Coordinates of C-alpha atoms (C1' of nucleotides) in Angstrom, one line a residue:
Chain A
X1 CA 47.5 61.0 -56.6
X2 CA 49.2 59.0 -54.0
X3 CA 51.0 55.7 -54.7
X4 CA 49.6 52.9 -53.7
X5 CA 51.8 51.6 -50.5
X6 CA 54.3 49.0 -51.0
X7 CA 56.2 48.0 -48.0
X8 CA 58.3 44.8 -47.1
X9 CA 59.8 42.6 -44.6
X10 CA 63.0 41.0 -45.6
X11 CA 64.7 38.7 -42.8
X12 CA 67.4 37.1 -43.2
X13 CA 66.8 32.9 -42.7
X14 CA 70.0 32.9 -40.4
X15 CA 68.1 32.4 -37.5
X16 CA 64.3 32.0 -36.0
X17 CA 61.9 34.4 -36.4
X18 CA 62.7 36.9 -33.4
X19 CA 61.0 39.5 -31.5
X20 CA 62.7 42.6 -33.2
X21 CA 62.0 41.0 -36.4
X22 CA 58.6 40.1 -35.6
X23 CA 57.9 43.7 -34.5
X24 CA 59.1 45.1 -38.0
X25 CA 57.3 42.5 -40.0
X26 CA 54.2 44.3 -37.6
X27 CA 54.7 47.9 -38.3
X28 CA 55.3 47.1 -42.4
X29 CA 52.0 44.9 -42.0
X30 CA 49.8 47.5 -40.2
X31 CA 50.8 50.2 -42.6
X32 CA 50.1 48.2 -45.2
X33 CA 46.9 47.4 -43.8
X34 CA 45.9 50.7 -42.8
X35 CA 46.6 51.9 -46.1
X36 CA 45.2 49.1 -48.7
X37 CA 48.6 48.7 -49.0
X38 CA 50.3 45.3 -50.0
X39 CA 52.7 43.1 -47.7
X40 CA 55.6 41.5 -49.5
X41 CA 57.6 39.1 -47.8
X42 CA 61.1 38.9 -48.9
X43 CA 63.9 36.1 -47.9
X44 CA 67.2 37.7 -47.5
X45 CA 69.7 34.4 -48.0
X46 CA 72.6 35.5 -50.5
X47 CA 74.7 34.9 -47.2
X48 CA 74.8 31.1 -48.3
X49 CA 76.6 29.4 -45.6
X50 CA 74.4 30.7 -42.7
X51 CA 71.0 30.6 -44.5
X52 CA 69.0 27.4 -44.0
X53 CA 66.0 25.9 -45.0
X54 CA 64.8 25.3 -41.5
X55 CA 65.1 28.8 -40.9
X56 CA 63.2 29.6 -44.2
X57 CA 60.5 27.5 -42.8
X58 CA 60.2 28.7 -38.9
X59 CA 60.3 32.2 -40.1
X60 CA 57.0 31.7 -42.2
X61 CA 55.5 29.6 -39.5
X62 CA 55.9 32.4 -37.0
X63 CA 54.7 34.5 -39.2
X64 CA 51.4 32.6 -39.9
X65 CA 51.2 32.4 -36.0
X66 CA 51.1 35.8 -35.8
X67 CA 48.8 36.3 -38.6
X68 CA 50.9 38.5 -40.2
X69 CA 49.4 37.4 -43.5
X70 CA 51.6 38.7 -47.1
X71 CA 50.4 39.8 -50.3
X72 CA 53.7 38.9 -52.4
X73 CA 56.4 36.5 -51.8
X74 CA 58.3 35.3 -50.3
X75 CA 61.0 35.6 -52.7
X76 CA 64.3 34.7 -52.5
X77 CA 67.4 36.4 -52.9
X78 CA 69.1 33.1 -54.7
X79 CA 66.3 33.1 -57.1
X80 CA 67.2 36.1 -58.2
X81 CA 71.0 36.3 -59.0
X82 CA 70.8 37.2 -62.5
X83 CA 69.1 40.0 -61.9
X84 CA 71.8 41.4 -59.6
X85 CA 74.3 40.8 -62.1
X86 CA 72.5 43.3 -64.8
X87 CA 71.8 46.1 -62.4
X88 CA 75.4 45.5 -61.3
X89 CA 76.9 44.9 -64.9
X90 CA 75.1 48.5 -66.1
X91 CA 76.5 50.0 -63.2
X92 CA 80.4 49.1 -64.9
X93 CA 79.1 50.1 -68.2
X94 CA 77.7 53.6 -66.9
X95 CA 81.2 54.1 -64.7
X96 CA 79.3 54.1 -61.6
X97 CA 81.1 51.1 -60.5
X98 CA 84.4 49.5 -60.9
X99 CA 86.3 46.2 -60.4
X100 CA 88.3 45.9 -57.7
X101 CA 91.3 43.4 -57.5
X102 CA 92.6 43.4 -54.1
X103 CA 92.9 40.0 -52.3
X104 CA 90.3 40.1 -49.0
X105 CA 93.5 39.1 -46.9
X106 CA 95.4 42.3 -48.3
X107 CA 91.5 44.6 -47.6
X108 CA 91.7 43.0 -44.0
X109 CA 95.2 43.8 -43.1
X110 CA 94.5 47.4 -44.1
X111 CA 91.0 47.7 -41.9
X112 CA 93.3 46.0 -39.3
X113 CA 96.0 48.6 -39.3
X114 CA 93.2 51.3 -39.9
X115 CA 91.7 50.3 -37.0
X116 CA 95.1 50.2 -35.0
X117 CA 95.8 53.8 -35.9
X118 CA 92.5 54.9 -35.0
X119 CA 91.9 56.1 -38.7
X120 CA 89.0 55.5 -40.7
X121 CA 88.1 52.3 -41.6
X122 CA 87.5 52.4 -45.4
X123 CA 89.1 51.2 -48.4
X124 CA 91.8 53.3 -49.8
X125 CA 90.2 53.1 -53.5
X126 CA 93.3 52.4 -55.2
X127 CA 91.7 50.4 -57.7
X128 CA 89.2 53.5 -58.8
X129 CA 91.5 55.1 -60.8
X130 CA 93.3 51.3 -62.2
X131 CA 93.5 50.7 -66.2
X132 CA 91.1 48.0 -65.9
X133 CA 88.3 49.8 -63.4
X134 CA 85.9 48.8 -66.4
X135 CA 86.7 46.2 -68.3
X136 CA 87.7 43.6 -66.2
X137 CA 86.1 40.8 -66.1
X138 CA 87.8 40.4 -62.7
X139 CA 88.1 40.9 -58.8
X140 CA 84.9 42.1 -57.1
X141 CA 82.7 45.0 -57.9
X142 CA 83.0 48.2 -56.1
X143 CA 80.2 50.8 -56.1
X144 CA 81.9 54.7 -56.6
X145 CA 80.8 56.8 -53.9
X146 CA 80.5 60.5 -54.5
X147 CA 83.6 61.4 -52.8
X148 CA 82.0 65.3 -51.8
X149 CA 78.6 67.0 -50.5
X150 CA 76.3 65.8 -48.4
X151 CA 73.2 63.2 -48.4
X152 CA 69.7 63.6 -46.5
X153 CA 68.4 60.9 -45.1
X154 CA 64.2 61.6 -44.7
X155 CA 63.3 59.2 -42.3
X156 CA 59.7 59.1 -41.1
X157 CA 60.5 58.8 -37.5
X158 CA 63.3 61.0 -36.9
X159 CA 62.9 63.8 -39.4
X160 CA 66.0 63.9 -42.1
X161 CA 69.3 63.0 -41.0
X162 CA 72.5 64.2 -42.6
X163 CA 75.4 62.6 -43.8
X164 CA 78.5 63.7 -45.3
X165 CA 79.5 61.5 -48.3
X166 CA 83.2 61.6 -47.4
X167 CA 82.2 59.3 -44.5
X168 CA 80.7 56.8 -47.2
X169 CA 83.3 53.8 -48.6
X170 CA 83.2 52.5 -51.9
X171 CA 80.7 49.5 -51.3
X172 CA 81.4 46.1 -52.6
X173 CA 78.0 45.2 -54.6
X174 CA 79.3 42.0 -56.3
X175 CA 81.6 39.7 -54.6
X176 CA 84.4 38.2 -56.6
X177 CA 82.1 34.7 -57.1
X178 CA 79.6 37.0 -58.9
X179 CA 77.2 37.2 -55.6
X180 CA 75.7 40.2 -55.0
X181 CA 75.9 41.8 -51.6
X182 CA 73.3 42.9 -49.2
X183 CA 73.5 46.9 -49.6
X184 CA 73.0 46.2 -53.3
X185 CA 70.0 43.3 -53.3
X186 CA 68.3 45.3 -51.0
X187 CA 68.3 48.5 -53.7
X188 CA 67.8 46.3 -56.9
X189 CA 64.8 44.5 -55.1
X190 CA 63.2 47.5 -53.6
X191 CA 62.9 49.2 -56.7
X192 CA 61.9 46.3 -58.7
X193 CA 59.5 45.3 -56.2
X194 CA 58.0 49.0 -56.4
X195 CA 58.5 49.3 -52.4
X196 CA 57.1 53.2 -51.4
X197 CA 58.3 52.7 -47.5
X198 CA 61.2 51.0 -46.4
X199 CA 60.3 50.2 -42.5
X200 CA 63.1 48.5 -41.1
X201 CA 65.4 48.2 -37.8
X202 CA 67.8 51.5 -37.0
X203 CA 70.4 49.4 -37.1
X204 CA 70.1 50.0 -41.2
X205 CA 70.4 53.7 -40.4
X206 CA 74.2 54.0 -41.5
X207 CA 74.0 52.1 -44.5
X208 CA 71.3 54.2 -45.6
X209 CA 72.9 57.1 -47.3
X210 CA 75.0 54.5 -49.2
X211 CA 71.6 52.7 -50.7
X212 CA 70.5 56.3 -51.4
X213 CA 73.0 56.8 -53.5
X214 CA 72.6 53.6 -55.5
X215 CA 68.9 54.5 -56.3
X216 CA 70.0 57.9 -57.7
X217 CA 73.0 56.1 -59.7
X218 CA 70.3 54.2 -61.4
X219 CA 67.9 57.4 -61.3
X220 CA 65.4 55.9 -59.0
X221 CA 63.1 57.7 -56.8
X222 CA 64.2 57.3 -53.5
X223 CA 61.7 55.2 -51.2
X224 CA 60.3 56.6 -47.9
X225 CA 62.2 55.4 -44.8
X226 CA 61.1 54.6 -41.2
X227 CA 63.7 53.3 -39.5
X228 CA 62.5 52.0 -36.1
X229 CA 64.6 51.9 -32.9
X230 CA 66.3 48.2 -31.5
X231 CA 64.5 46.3 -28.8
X232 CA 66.9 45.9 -26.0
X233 CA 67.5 42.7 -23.3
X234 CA 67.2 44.1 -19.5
X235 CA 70.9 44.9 -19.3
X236 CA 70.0 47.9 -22.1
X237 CA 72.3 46.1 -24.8
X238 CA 70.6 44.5 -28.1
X239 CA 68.0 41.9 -27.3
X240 CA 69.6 38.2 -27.7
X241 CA 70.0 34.9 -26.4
X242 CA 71.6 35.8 -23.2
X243 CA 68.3 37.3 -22.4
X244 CA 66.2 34.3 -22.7
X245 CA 63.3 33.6 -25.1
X246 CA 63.9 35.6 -28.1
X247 CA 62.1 33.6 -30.7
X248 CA 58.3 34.3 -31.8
X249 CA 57.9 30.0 -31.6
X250 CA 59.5 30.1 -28.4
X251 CA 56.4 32.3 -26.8
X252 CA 53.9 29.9 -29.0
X253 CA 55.0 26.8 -27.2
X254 CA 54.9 28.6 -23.9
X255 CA 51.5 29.4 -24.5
X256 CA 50.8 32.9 -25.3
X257 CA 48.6 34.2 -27.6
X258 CA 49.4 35.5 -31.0
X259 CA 47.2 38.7 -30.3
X260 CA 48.7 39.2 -26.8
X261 CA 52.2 39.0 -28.4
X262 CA 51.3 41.3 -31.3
X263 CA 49.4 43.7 -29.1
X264 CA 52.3 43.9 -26.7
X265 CA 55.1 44.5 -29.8
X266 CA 53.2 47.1 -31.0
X267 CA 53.1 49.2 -27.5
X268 CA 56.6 48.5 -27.5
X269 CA 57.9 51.7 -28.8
X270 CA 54.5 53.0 -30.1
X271 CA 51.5 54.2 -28.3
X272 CA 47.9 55.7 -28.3
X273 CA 47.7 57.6 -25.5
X274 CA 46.7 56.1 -22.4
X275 CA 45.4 52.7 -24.4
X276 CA 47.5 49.4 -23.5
X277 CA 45.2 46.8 -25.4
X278 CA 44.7 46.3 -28.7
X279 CA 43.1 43.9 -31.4
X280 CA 44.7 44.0 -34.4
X281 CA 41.6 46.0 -36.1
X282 CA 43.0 49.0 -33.9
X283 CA 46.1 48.3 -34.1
X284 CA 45.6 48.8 -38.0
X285 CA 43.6 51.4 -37.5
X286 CA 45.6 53.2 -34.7
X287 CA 48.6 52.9 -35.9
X288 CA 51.0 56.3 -37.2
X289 CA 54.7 57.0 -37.7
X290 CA 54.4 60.0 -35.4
X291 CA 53.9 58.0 -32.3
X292 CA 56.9 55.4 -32.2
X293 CA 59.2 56.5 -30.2
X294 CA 63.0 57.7 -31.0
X295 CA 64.6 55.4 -28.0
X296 CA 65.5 51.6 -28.3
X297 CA 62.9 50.1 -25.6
X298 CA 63.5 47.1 -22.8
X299 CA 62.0 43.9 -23.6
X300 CA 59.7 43.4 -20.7
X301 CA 58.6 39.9 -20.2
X302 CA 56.3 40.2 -17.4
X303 CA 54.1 43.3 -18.8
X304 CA 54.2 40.8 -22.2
X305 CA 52.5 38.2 -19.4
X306 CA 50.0 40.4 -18.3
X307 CA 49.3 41.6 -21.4
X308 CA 48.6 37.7 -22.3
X309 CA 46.4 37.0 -19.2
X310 CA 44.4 39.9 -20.6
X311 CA 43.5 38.5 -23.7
X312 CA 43.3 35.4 -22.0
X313 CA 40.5 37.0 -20.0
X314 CA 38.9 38.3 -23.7
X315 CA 38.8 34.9 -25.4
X316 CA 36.0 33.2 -25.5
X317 CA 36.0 29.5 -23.5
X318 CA 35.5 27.8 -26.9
X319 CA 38.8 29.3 -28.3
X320 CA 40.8 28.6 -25.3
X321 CA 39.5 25.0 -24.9
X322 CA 40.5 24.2 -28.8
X323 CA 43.9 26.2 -28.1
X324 CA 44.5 24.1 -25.1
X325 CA 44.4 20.9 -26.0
X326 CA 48.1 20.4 -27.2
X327 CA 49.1 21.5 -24.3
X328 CA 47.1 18.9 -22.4
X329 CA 48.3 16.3 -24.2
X330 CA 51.8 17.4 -23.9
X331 CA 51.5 17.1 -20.7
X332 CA 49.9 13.7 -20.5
X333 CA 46.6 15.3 -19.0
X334 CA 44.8 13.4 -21.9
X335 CA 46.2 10.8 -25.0
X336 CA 46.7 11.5 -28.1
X337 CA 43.8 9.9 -29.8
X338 CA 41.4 10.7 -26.8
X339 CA 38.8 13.5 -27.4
X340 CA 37.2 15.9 -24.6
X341 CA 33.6 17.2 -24.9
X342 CA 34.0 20.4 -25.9
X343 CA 31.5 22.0 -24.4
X344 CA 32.3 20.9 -21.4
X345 CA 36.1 21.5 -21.6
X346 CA 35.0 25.2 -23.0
X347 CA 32.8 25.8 -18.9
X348 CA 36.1 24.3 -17.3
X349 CA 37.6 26.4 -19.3
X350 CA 35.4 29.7 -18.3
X351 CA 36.0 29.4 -14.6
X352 CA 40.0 29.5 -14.6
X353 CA 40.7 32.0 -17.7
X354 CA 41.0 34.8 -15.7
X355 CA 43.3 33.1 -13.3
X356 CA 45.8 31.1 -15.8
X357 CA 48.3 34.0 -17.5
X358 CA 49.3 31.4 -20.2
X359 CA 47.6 28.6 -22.0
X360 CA 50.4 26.4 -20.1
X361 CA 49.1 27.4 -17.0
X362 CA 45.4 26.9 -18.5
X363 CA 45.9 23.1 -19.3
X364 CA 47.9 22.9 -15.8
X365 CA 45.4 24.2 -13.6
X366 CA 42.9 22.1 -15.7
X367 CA 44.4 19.1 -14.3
X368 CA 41.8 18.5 -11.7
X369 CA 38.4 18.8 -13.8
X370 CA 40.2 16.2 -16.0
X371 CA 42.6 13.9 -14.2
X372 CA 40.6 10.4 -12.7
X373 CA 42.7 10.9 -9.6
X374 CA 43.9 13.8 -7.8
X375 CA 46.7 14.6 -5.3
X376 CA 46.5 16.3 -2.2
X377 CA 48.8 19.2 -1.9
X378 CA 50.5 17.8 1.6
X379 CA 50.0 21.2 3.4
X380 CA 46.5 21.3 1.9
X381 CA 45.6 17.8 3.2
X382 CA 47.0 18.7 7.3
X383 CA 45.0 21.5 7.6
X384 CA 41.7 21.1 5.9
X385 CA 41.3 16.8 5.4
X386 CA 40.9 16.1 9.5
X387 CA 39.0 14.9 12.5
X388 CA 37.6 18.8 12.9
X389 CA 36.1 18.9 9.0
X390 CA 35.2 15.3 8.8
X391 CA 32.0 15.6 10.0
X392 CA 31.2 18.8 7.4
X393 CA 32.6 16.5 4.4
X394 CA 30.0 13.9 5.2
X395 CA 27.5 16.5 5.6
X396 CA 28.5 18.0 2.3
X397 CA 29.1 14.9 0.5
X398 CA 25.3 13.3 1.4
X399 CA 24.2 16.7 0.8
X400 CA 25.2 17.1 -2.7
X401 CA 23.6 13.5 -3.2
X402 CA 20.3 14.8 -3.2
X403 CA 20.4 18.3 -4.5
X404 CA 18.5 18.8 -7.5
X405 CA 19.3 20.0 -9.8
X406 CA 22.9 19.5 -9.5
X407 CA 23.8 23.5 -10.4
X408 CA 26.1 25.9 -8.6
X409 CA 22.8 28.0 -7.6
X410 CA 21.3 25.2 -5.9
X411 CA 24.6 23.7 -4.4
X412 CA 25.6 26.9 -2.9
X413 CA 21.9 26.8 -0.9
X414 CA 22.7 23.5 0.6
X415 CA 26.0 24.9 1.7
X416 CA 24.6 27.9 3.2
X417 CA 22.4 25.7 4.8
X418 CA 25.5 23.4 6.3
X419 CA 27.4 26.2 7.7
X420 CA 24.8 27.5 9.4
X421 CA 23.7 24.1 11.2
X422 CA 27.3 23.9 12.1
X423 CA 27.7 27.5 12.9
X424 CA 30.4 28.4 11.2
X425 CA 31.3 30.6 8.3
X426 CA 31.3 29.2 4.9
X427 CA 34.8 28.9 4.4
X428 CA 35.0 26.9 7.0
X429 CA 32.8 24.5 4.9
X430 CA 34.0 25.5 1.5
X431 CA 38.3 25.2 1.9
X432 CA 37.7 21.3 3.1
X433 CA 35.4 20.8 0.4
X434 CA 37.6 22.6 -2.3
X435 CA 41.0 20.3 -1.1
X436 CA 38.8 17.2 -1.3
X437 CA 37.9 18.1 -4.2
X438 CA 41.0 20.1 -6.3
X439 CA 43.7 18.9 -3.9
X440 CA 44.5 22.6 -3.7
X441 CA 43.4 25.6 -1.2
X442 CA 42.8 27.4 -4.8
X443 CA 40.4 27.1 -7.3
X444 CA 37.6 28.7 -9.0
X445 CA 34.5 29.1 -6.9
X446 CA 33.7 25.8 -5.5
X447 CA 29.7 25.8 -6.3
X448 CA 31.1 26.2 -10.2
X449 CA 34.1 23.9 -9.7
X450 CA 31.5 21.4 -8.3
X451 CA 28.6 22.0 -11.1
X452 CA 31.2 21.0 -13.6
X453 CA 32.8 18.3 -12.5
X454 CA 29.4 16.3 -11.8
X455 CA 27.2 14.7 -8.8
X456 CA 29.2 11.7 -9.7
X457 CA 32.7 12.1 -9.4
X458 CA 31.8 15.0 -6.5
X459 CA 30.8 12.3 -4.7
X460 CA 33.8 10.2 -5.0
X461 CA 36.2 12.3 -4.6
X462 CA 34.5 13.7 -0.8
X463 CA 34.4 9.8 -0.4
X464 CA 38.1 9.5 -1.0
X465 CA 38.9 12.4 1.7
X466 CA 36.7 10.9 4.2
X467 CA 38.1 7.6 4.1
X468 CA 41.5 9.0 4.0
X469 CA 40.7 10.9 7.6
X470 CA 39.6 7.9 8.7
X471 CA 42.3 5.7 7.6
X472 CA 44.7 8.4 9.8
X473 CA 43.0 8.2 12.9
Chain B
rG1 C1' 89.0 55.6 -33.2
rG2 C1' 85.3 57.7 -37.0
rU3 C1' 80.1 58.5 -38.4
rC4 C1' 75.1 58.5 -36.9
rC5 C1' 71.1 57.9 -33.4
rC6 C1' 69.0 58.4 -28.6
rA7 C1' 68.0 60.4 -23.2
rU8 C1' 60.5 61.4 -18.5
rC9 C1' 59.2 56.6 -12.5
rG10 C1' 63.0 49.9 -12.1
rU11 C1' 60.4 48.9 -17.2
rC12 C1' 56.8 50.5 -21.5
rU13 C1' 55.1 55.3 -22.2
rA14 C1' 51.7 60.4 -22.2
rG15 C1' 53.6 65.1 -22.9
rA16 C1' 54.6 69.0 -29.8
rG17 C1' 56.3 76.5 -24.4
rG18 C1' 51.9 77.9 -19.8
rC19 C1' 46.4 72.6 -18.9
rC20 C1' 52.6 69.2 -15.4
rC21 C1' 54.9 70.7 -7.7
rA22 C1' 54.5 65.7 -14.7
rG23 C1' 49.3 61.5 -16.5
rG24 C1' 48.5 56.1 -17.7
rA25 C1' 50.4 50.9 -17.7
rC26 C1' 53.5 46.6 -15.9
rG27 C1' 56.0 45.3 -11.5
rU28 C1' 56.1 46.4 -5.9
rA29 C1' 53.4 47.5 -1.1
rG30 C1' 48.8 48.3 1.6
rC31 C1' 43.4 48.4 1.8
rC32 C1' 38.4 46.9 -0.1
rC33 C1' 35.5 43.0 -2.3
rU34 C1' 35.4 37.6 -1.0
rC35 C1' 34.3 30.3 0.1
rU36 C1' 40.2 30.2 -1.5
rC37 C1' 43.0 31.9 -5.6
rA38 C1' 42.4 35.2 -9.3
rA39 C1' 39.8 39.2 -11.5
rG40 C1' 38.2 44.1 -10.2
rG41 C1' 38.2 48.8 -7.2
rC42 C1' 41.0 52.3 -4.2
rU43 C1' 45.7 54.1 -2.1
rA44 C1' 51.1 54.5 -1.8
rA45 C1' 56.3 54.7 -3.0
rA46 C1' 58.7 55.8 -7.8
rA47 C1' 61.0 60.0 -13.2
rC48 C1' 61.7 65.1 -16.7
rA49 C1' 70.5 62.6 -16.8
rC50 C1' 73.6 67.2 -15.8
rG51 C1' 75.1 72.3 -17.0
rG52 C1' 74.4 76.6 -19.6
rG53 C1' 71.3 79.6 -22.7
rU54 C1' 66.4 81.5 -25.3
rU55 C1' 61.6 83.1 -23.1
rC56 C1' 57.3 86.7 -18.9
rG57 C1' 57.3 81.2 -18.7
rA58 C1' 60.8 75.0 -20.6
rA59 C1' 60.1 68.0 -19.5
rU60 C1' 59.0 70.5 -24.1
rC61 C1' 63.4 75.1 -28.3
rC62 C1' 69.2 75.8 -28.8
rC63 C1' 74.3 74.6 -27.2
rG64 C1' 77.6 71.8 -24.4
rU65 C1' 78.7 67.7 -20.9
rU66 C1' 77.8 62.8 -19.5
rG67 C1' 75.6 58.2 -20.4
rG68 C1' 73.6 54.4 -23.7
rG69 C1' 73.1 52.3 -28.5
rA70 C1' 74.0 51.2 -33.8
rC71 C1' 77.1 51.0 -37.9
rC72 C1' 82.1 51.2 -39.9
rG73 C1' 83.0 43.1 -43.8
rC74 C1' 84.0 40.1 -50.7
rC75 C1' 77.7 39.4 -43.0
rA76 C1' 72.7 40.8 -43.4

RNA sequence: GGUCCCAUCGUCUAGAGGCCCAGGACGUAGCCCUCUCAAGGCUAAAACACGGGUUCGAAUCCCGUUGGGACCGCCA
């Protein structure tokens, strides 16, 4: 009878939720998921001076953006000191772990010289064999590494990897203040917390064997591991700030969408054959140890922005219009307190989601539905707003007066209708009309564009152009 | 320096010995569609790091070389 799956994501609050982290917090989610599994959330903050709350907080809130919802937690680390000290305290008792007196100047000189002589770093374990290894009460606590044989690492990506316990260094698990260290929390809470898989980063491959060899000095089962390879920045080394936005909030206030972000995380270092997008639902479903990849993968941020014009495209005009509105207002398109029909906003919407890649680029190509005056792209207005199209704006603009009802179907009639008492192709009609009308030589189709933004302020704004041709000339 | 991991188009990847003179996707270029811009469709250029084995047969298995990465802290 299997276990019931227990997995866990444990940052550390040093920093903003980021897109490696994000991606791990994904994988532990989906497996729990796919396996009625729970979620546990874990703060890692015994490193006191870089922990903060703020980081505490962003973490969750990316998190929640994500909708990487948790069954447990989080805890924290600093909530759970005493317990730390037991598991560490029975380790002395048992003679599985020893105090250690020497100064961290003295430990650093010797790593330093170490280092220099291109020996192995690790301590020399001069206090193993002291008087007072166990009674103390003093110095630091060491953990006592098997000095001989060999350790398997199972890992559930990369098959079991071997280590030879001479490499392995007598661990401090209890600092000198009585704070426990991070190779040791992570044991003592992963056993009490029942975790069956521990899916994390391979940057925890090394320490690995060492943790293994805590849960066996307490004669613990071993969890199942999974570590899964680094993202990289474009220069191959470990994704950072050099390489630009690293931080799940960041891509929020850009506009992207949460799903778009998740979907493209998952594919990065996992696929399903040929498939590129995914909901969640199949992401949970979908998902398998077997098929993420060995190698550390490049961050690619313009495959991430197709990927988000994609489910841009998906969403329905009612989503993207709620989703939108901050962004409007951030950028002044409307106040604070003022409210936009819905409805409306959601068919303004429709026509440009499948040309706007972000919701930044939603709310700016908006602009002209909503904004009481346009500007004329200068370009735009010398080759379309002049003595040659004058006479089709008027045309167009007494035109649209009458036509009833005022729908694309009907307005695209009395177009047809124009162009061919001119003699000329409809574009010829339709770019004028669209620059009088958006300012730009791009938009959605003008018989939509025009539909939507109303007989009214059609009107106007085909008044506008004419009167500025003939304020020129 | 030591230990460990990794290696298919620029990038993400498919590929578990013959289906592969290597497939898909992003990006790039061209064409089609078309009121513009997108979207969509079609086409093109673009890769098995190198060298040895094993095998009738290797991108796939083994060894080595090279290259990249991670870790080696009283950080996590």
């Amino acid at each position: 009878m299997a276990e019931t799956v227990r997995v866990r994501f444990a940052p550390s609050p040093t920093g903003h939720l980021h897109i490696g982290g994000a991606r791990t917090a994904l994988f532990n989610y989906l497996f729990a998921r796919q396996n009625g599994g729970s979620f546990i959330l874990r703060i890692e903050d015994t490193d006191r001076t870089r922990s903060t709350e703020e980081y505490i907080d962003s973490i969750l809130e990316g998190m929640r953006w994500l909708r990487l919802d948790w069954d447990e937690g989080p805890y924290r680390q600093t909530d759970r000191f005493d317990l730390y000290r037991r598991y560490a305290q029975r380790l002395v008792e048992e003679k599985k772990a020893y105090y250690c007196t020497c100064s961290p100047e003295e430990l650093e000189r010797r790593r330093q010289e170490a280092l220099a002589a291109g020996r192995p770093v690790r301590y020399d374990r001069r206090c193993r064999n002291s008087q007072t290894a166990f009674t103390g009460p003093s110095g630091a606590i060491r953990f006592m590494m098997p000095e001989e044989g060999q350790v398997g690492v199972p890992d559930l990506i990369r098959g079991e990897i071997v280590f030879d316990n001479a490499q392995l260094d007598d661990l401090i698990i209890l600092r000198s203040d009585g704070t426990p260290t991070y190779n040791f929390t992570v044991v003592v809470d992963d056993v009490d917390m029942r975790i069956t898989h521990v899916i994390r980063g391979d940057d925890h491959l090394n320490n690995t064997p060492k943790q293994i060899h805590i849960y066996r000095a307490f004669g613990y089962t071993v969890p199942a591991f999974a570590h899964v390879p680094m993202i990289l920045g474009a220069d191959k080394t470990r994704l950072s700030k050099r390489h630009g936005a690293t931080s799940v909030i960041a891509y929020r206030d850009m506009g992207y969408l949460p799903e778009a972000l998740v979907n493209y995380l998952a594919r990065l270092g996992w696929s399903h054959g040929d498939q590129e997008i995914f909901s969640l639902d199949e992401l949970v479903r979908y998902f398998s140890f077997a098929h993420i990849g060995k190698s550390a993968a490049v961050f690619n941020p313009e495959k991430l922005l197709w990927l988000n014009g994609q489910h841009m495209m998906k969403s329905s005009p009612g989503k993207l219009a709620e989703l939108v509105i901050p962004f409007l207002k951030k950028m002044s398109l409307i106040d604070d307190g003022e409210e936009l029909d819905r409805s409306w906003l959601a068919r303004a919407v429709s026509t440009l989601q499948e040309r706007a890649k972000t919701l930044t680029e939603l709310a700016q190509s908006l602009s002209f539905y909503i904004a009481d005056r346009i500007e004329y792209n200068v370009k735009a207005k010398e080759k379309f707003l002049n003595e040659r199209t004058f006479g089709y704006l008027i045309d167009v603009r007494d035109t649209l007066a009458k036509v009833e009802p005022f729908a694309a179907a009907e307005i695209e009639k009395a177009f047809h209708a124009i162009s061919e008492k001119h003699q000329v192709k409809l574009g010829a009609i339709a770019q004028p009309v669209r620059v009088a009308v958006t300012g730009k030589t791009e938009s959605p189709g003008i018989f939509e564009v025009l539909e939507i933004l109303g007989r009214a302020k059609a009107i106007e704004r085909l008044g506008r152009a004419i009167e500025d041709i003939q304020a020129r000339s």
